[in-house]
PDB file of C-alpha atoms in Angstrom:
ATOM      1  CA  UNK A   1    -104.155 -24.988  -5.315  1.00 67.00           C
ATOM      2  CA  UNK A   2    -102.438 -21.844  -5.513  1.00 90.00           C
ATOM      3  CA  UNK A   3    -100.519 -21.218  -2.434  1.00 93.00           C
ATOM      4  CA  UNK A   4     -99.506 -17.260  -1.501  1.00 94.00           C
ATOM      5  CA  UNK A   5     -97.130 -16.037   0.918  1.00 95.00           C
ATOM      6  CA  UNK A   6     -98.624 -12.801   2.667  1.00 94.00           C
ATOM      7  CA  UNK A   7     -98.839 -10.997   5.408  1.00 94.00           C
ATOM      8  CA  UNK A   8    -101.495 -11.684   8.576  1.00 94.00           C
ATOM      9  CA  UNK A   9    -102.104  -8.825  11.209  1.00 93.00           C
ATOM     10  CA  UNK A  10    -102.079  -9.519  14.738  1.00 92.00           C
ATOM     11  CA  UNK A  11    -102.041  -7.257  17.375  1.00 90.00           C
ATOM     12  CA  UNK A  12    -103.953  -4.707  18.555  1.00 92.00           C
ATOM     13  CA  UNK A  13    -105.330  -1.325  17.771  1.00 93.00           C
ATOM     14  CA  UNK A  14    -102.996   0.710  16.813  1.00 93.00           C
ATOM     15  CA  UNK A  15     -99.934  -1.388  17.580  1.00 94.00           C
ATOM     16  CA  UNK A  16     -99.855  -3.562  14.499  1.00 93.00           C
ATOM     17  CA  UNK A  17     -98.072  -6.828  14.100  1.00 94.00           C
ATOM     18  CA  UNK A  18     -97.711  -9.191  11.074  1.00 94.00           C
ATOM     19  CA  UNK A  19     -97.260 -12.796  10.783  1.00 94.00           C
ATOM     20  CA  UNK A  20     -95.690 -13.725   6.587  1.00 95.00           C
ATOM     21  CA  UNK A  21     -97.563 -16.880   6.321  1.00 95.00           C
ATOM     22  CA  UNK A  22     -97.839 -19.484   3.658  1.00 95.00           C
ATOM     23  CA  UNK A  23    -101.643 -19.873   3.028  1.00 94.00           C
ATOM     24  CA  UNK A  24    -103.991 -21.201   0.169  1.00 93.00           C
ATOM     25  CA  UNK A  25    -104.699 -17.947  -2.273  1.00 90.00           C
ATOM     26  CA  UNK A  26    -108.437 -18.570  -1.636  1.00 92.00           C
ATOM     27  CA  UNK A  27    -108.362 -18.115   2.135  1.00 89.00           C
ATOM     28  CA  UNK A  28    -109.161 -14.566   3.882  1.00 88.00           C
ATOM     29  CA  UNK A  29    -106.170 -12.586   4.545  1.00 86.00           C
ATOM     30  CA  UNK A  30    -106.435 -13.719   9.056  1.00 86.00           C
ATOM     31  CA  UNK A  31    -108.003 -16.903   8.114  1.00 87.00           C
ATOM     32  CA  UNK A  32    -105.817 -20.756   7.948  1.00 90.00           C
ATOM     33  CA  UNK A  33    -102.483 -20.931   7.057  1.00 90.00           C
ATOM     34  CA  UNK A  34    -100.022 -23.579   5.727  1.00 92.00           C
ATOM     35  CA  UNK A  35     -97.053 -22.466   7.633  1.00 93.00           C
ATOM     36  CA  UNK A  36     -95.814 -19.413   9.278  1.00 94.00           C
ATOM     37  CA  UNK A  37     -92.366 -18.543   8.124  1.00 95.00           C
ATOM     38  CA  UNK A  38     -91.707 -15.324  10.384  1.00 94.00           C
ATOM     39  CA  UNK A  39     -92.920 -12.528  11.913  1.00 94.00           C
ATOM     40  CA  UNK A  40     -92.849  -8.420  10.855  1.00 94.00           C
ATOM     41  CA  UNK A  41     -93.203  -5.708  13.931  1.00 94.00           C
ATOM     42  CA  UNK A  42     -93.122  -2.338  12.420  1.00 92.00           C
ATOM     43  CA  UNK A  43     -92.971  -0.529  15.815  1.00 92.00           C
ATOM     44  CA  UNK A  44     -90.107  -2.487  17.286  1.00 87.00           C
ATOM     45  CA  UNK A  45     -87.110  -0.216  17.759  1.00 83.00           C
ATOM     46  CA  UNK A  46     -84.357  -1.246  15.609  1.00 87.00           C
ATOM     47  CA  UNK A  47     -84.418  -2.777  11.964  1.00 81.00           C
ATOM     48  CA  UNK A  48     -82.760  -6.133  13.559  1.00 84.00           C
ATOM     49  CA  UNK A  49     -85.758  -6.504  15.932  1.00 88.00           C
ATOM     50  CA  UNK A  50     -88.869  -5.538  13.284  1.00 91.00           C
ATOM     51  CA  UNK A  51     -88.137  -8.320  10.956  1.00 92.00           C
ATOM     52  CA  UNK A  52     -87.634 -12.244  11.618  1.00 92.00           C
ATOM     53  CA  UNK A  53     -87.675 -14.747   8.890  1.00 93.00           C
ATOM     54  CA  UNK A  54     -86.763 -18.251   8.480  1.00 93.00           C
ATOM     55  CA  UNK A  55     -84.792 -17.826   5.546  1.00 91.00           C
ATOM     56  CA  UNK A  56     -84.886 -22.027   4.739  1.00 92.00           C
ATOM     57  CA  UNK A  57     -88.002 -22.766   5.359  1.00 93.00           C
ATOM     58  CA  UNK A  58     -88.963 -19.112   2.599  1.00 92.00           C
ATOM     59  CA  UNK A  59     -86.706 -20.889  -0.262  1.00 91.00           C
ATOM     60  CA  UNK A  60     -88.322 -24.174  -0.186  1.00 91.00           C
ATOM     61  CA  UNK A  61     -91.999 -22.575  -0.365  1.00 92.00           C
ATOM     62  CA  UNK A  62     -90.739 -20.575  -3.483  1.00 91.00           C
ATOM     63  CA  UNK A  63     -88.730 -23.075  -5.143  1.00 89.00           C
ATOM     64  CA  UNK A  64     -92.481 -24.684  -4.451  1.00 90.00           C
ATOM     65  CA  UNK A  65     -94.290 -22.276  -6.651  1.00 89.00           C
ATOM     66  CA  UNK A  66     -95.525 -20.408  -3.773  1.00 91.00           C
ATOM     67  CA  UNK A  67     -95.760 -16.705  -4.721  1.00 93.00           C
ATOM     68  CA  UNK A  68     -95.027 -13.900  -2.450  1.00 93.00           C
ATOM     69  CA  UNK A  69     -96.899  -9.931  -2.230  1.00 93.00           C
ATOM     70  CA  UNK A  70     -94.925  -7.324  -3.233  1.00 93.00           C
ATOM     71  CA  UNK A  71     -94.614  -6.544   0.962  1.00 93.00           C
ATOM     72  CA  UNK A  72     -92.999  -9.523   1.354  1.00 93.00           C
ATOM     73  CA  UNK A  73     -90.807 -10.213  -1.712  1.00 92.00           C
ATOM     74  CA  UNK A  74     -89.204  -6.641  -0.272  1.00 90.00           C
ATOM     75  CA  UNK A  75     -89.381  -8.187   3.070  1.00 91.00           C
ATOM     76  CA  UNK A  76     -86.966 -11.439   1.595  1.00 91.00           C
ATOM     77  CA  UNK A  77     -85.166  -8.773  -0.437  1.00 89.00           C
ATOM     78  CA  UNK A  78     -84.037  -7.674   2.765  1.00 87.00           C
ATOM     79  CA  UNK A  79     -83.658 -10.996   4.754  1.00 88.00           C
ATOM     80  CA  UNK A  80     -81.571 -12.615   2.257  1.00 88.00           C
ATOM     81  CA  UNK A  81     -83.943 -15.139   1.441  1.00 89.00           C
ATOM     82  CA  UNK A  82     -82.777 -14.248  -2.468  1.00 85.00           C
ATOM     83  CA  UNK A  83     -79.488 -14.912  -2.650  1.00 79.00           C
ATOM     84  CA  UNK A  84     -76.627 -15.563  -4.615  1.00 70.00           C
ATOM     85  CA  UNK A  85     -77.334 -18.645  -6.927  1.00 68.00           C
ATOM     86  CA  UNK A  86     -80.930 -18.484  -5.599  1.00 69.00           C
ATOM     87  CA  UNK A  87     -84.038 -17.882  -8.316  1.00 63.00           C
ATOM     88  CA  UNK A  88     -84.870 -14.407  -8.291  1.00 62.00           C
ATOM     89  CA  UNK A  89     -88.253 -12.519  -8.983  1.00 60.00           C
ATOM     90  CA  UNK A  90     -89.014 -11.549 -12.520  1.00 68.00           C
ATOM     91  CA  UNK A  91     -88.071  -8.611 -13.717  1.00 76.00           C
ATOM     92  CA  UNK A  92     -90.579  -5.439 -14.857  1.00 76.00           C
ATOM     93  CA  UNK A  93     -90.956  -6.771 -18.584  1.00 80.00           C
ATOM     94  CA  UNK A  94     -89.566  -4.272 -21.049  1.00 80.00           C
ATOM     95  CA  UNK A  95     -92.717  -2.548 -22.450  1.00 75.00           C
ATOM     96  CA  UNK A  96     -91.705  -1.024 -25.890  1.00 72.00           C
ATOM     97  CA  UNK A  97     -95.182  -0.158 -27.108  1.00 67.00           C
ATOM     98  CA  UNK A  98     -95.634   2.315 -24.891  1.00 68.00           C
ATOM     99  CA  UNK A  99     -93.485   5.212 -27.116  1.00 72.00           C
ATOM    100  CA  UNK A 100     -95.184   4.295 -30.526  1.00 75.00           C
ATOM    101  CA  UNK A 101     -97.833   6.648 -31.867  1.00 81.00           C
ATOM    102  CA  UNK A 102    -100.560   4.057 -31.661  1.00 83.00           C
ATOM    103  CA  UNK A 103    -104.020   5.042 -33.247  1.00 89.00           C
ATOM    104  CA  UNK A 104    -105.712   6.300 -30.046  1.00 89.00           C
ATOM    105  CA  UNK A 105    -102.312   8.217 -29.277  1.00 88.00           C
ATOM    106  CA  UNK A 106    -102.592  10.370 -31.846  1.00 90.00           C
ATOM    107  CA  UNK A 107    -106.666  11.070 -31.918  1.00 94.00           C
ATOM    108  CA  UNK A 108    -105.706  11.925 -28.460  1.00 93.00           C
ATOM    109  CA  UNK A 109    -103.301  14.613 -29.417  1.00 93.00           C
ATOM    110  CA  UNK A 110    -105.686  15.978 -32.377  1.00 95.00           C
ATOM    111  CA  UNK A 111    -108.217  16.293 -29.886  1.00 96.00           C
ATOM    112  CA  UNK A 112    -106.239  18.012 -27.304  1.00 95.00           C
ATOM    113  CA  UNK A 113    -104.905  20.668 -30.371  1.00 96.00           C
ATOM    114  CA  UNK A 114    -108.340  20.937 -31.100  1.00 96.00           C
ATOM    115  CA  UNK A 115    -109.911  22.068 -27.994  1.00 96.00           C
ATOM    116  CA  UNK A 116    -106.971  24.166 -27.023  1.00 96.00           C
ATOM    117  CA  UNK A 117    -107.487  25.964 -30.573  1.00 96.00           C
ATOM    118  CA  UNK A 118    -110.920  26.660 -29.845  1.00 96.00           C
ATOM    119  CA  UNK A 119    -110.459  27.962 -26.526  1.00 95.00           C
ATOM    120  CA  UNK A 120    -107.736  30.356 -28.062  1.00 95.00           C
ATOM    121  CA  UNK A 121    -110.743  31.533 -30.181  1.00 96.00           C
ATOM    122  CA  UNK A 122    -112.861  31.707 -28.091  1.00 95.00           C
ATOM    123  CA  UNK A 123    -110.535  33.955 -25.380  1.00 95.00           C
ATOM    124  CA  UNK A 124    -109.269  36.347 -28.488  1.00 95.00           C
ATOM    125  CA  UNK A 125    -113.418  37.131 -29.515  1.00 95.00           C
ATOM    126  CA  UNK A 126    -113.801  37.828 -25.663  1.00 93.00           C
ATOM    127  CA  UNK A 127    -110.961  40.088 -25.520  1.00 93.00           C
ATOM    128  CA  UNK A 128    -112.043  41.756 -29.079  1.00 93.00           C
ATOM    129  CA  UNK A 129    -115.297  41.994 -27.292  1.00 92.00           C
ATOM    130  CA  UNK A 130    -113.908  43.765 -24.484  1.00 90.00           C
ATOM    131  CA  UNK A 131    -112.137  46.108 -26.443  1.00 91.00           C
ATOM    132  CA  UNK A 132    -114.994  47.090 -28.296  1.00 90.00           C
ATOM    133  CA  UNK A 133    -117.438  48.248 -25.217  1.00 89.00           C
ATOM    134  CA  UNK A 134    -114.265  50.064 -24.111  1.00 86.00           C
ATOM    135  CA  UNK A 135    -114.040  52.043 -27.489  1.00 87.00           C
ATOM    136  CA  UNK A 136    -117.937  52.209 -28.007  1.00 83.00           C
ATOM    137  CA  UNK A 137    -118.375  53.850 -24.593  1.00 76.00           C
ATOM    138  CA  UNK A 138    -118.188  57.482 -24.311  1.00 67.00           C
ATOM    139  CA  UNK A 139    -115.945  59.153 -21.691  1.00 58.00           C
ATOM    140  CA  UNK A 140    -117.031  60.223 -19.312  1.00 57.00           C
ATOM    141  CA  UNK A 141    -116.306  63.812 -18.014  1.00 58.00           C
ATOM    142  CA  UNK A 142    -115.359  65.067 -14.869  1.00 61.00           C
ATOM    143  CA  UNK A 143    -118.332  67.554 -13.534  1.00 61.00           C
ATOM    144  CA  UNK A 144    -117.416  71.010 -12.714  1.00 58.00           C
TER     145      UNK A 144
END
């Protein structure tokens, strides 16, 4: 069973309120929970007030195996709930392939030389063009 912790909206219209629950990954989002470890009110008035975890009862679930959204692990961030001497979150891997010329990199880049060749053409024989019917055409004179 792969157990989540994530966010569950109470409230009403347009006064939103959040309950971080523990909950089985393959229940709806309102639906059972294991535990709730807190609650999140955006529109209370100060930061003290919009945010109440217990901080405890949040280590044990992820020393568990329980994995929270990215909402919450900012939401923890901010409680404390990853502290000193405490596993952390992963870091963003390091993704060195991204700066190699791969393959489809560089058909890319011949393609987009290509096209922007041809539409220099293409703009130059319009211009010629232009400049043509302006030499071709006679003056024309003032009537007295």
């Amino acid at each position: 069973m792969a157990v989540v912790i994530r966010m569950k909206r109470t409230g009403r219209r347009n006064r939103p309120c959040y309950r971080i629950s523990v909950a089985d990954s393959r229940m709806p989002r309102d639906g059972r929970t294991l535990e709730t470890l807190g609650i999140y009110d955006p529109i209370a008035g100060t930061p003290e007030t919009q945010l109440t975890v217990d901080v405890e009862r949040s280590r044990v679930w992820i020393t568990q195996g329980a994995k929270p959204s990215h909402t919450v692990r900012n939401m923890f961030r901010r409680a404390g709930v990853y502290a000193e001497g405490f596993a952390k979150p992963k870091p963003a891997r390091q993704r060195p392939g991204r700066k190699k010329d791969t393959a489809t990199k560089t058909r890319r880049a011949v393609t987009k030389q290509f096209i922007e060749k041809s539409k220099a053409e293409r703009r130059n024989a319009r211009t010629a063009a232009k400049a043509a019917v302006k030499q071709a055409a006679p003056a024309a004179e003032p009537a007295e």
